[in-house]
Coordinates of N, CA, C and O in Angstrom, one line a residue:
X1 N -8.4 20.9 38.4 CA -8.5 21.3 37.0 C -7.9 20.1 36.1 O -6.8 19.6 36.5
X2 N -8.6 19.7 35.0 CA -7.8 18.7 34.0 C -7.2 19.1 33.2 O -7.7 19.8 32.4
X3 N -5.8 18.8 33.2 CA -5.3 19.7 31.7 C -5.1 18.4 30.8 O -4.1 18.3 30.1
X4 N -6.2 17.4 30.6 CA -6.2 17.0 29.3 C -7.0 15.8 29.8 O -7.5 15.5 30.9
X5 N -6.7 14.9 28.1 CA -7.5 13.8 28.4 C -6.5 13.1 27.5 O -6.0 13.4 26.4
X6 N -6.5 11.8 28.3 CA -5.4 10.7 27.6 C -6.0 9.3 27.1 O -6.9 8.9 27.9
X7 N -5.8 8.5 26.0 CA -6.3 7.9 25.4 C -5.5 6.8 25.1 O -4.8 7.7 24.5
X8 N -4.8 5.6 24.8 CA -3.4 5.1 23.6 C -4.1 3.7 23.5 O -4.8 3.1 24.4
X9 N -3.9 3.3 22.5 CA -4.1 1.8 22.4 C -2.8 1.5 21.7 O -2.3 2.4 21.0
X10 N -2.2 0.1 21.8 CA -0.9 -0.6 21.5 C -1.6 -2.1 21.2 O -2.7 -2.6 21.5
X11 N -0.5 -2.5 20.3 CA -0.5 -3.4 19.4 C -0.2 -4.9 20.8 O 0.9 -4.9 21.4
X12 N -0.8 -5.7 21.1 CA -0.6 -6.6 21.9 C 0.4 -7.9 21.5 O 0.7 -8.7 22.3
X13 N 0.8 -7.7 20.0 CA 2.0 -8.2 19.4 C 3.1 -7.6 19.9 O 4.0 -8.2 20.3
X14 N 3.1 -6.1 19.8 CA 4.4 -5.7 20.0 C 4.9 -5.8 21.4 O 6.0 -5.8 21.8
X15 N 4.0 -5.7 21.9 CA 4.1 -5.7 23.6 C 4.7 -7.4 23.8 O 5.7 -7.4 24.6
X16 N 4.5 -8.6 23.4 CA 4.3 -9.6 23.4 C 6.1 -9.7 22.5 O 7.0 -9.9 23.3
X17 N 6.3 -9.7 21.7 CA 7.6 -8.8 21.4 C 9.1 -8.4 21.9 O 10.3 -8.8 21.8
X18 N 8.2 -7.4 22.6 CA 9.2 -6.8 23.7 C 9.4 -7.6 24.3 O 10.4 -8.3 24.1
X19 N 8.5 -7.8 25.2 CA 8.7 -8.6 26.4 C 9.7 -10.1 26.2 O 10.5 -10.4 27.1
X20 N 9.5 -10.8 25.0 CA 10.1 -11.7 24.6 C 11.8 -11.2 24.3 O 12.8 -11.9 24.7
X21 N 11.9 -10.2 23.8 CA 13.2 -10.4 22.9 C 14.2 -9.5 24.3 O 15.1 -9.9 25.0
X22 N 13.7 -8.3 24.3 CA 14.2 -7.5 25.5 C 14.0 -8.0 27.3 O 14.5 -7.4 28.3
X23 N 13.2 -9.3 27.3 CA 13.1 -9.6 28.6 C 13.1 -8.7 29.9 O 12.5 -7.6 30.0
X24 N 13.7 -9.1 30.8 CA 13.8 -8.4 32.4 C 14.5 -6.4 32.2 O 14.4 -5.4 32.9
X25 N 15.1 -6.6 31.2 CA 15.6 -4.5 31.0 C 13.9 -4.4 30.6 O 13.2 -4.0 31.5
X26 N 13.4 -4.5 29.7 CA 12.0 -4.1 29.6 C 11.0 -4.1 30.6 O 10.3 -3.1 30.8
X27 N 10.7 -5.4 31.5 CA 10.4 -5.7 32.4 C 10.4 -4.2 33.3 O 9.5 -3.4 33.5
X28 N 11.8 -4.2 33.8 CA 12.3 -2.6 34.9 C 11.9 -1.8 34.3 O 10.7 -1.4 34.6
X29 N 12.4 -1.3 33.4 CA 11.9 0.2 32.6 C 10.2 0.7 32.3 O 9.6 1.8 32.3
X30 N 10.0 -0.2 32.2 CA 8.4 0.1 31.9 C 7.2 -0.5 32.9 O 6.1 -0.1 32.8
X31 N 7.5 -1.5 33.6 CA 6.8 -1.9 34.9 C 7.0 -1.8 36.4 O 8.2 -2.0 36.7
X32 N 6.4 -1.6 37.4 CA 6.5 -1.6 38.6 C 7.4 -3.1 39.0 O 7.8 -3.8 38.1
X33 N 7.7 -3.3 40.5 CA 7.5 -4.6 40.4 C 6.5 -5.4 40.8 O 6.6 -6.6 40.9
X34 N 5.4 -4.7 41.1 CA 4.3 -5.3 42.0 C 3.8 -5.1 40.0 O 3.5 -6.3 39.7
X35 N 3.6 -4.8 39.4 CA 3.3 -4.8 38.2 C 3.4 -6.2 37.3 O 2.6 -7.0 36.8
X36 N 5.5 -6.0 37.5 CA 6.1 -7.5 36.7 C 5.6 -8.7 37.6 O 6.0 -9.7 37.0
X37 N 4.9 -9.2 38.9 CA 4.7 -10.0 39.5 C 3.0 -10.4 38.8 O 2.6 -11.4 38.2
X38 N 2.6 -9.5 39.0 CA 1.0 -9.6 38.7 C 1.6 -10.6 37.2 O 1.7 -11.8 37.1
X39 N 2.0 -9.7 36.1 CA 2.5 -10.0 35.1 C 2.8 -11.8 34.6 O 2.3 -12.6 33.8
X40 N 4.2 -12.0 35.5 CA 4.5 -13.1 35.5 C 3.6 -14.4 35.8 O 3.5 -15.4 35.0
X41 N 2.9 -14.2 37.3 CA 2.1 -15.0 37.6 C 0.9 -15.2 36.8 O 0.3 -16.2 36.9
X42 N 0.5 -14.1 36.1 CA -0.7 -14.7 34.8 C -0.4 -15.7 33.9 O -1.1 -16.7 33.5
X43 N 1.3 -15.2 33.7 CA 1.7 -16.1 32.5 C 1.8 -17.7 32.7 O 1.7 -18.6 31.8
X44 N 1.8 -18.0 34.2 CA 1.9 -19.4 34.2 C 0.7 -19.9 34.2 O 0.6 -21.1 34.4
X45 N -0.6 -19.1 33.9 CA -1.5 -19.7 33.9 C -2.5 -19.5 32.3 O -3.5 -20.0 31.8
X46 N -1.6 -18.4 32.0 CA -2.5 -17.9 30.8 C -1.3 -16.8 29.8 O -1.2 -15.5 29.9
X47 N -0.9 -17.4 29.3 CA 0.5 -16.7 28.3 C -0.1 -15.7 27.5 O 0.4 -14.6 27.7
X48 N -1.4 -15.7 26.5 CA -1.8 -14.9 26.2 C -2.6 -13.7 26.8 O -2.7 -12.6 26.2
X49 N -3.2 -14.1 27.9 CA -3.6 -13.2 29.3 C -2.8 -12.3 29.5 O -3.2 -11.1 29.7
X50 N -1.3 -12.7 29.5 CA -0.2 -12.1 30.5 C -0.1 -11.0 29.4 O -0.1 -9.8 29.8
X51 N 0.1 -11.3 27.9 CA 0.5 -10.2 27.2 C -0.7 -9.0 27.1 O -0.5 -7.8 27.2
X52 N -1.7 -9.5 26.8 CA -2.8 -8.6 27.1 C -2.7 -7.5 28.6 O -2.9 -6.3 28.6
X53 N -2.5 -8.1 29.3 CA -2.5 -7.5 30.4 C -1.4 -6.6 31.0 O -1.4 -5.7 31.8
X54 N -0.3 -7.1 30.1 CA 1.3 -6.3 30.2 C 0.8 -4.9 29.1 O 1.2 -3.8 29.4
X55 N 0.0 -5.2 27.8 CA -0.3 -4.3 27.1 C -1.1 -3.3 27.4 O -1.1 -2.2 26.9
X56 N -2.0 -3.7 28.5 CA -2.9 -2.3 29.3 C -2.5 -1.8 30.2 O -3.1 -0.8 30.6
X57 N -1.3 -2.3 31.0 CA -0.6 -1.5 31.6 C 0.4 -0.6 31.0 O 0.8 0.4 31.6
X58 N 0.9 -0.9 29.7 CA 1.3 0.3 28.7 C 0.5 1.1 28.6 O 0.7 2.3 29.0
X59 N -0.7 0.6 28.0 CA -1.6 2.0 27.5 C -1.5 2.5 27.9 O -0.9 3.5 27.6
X60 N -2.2 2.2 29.3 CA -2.5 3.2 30.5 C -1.2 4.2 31.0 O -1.4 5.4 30.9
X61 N 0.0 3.8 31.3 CA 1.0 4.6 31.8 C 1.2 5.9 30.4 O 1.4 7.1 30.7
X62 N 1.1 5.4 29.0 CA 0.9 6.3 28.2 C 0.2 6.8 27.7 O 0.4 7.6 26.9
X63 N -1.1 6.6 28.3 CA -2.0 8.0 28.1 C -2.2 8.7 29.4 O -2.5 9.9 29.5
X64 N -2.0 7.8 30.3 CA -1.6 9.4 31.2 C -0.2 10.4 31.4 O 0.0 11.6 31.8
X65 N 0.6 9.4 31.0 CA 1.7 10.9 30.4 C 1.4 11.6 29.1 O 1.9 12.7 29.0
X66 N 0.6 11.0 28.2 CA 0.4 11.9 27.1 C -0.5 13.1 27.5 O -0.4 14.2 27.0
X67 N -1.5 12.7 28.8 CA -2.6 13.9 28.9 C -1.8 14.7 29.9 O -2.3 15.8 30.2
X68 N -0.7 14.3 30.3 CA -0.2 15.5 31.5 C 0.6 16.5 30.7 O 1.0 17.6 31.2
X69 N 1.1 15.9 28.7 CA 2.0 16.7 27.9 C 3.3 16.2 28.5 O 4.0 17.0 28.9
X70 N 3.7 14.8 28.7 CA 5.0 14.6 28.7 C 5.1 13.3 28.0 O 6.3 12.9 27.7
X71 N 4.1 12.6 27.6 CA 4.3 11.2 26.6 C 4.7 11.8 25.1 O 4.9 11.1 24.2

């Protein structure tokens, strides 16, 4: 049964942001570490890649807690 459907889009600035000013506490709290690895190693190849890609793994974690009713 689905009890919902989850959806979020985020600002790829603010993610870009965080990640800057809040560093490695942001990093833990909000990423796996197989997540912050993927993460990091974009960055040395593609900085704005990395933030994009840190930002869809927000969405994502927040629209599926929004559709389960706990985001």
């Amino acid at each position: 049964m689905i009890k919902g459907i989850g959806i979020d889009l985020i600002s790829i600035d603010k993610i870009k942001k965080a990640l800057e000013t809040r560093g490695k506490k942001f990093y833990s709290r909000v990423f796996s570490e197989a997540e912050s690895a993927i993460i990091e190693k974009i960055k040395t190849r593609n900085e704005k890649r990395a933030f994009e890609k840190a930002a869809g793994y927000f969405a994502a974690k927040e629209a599926f807690l929004k559709a389960l009713g706990k985001g």
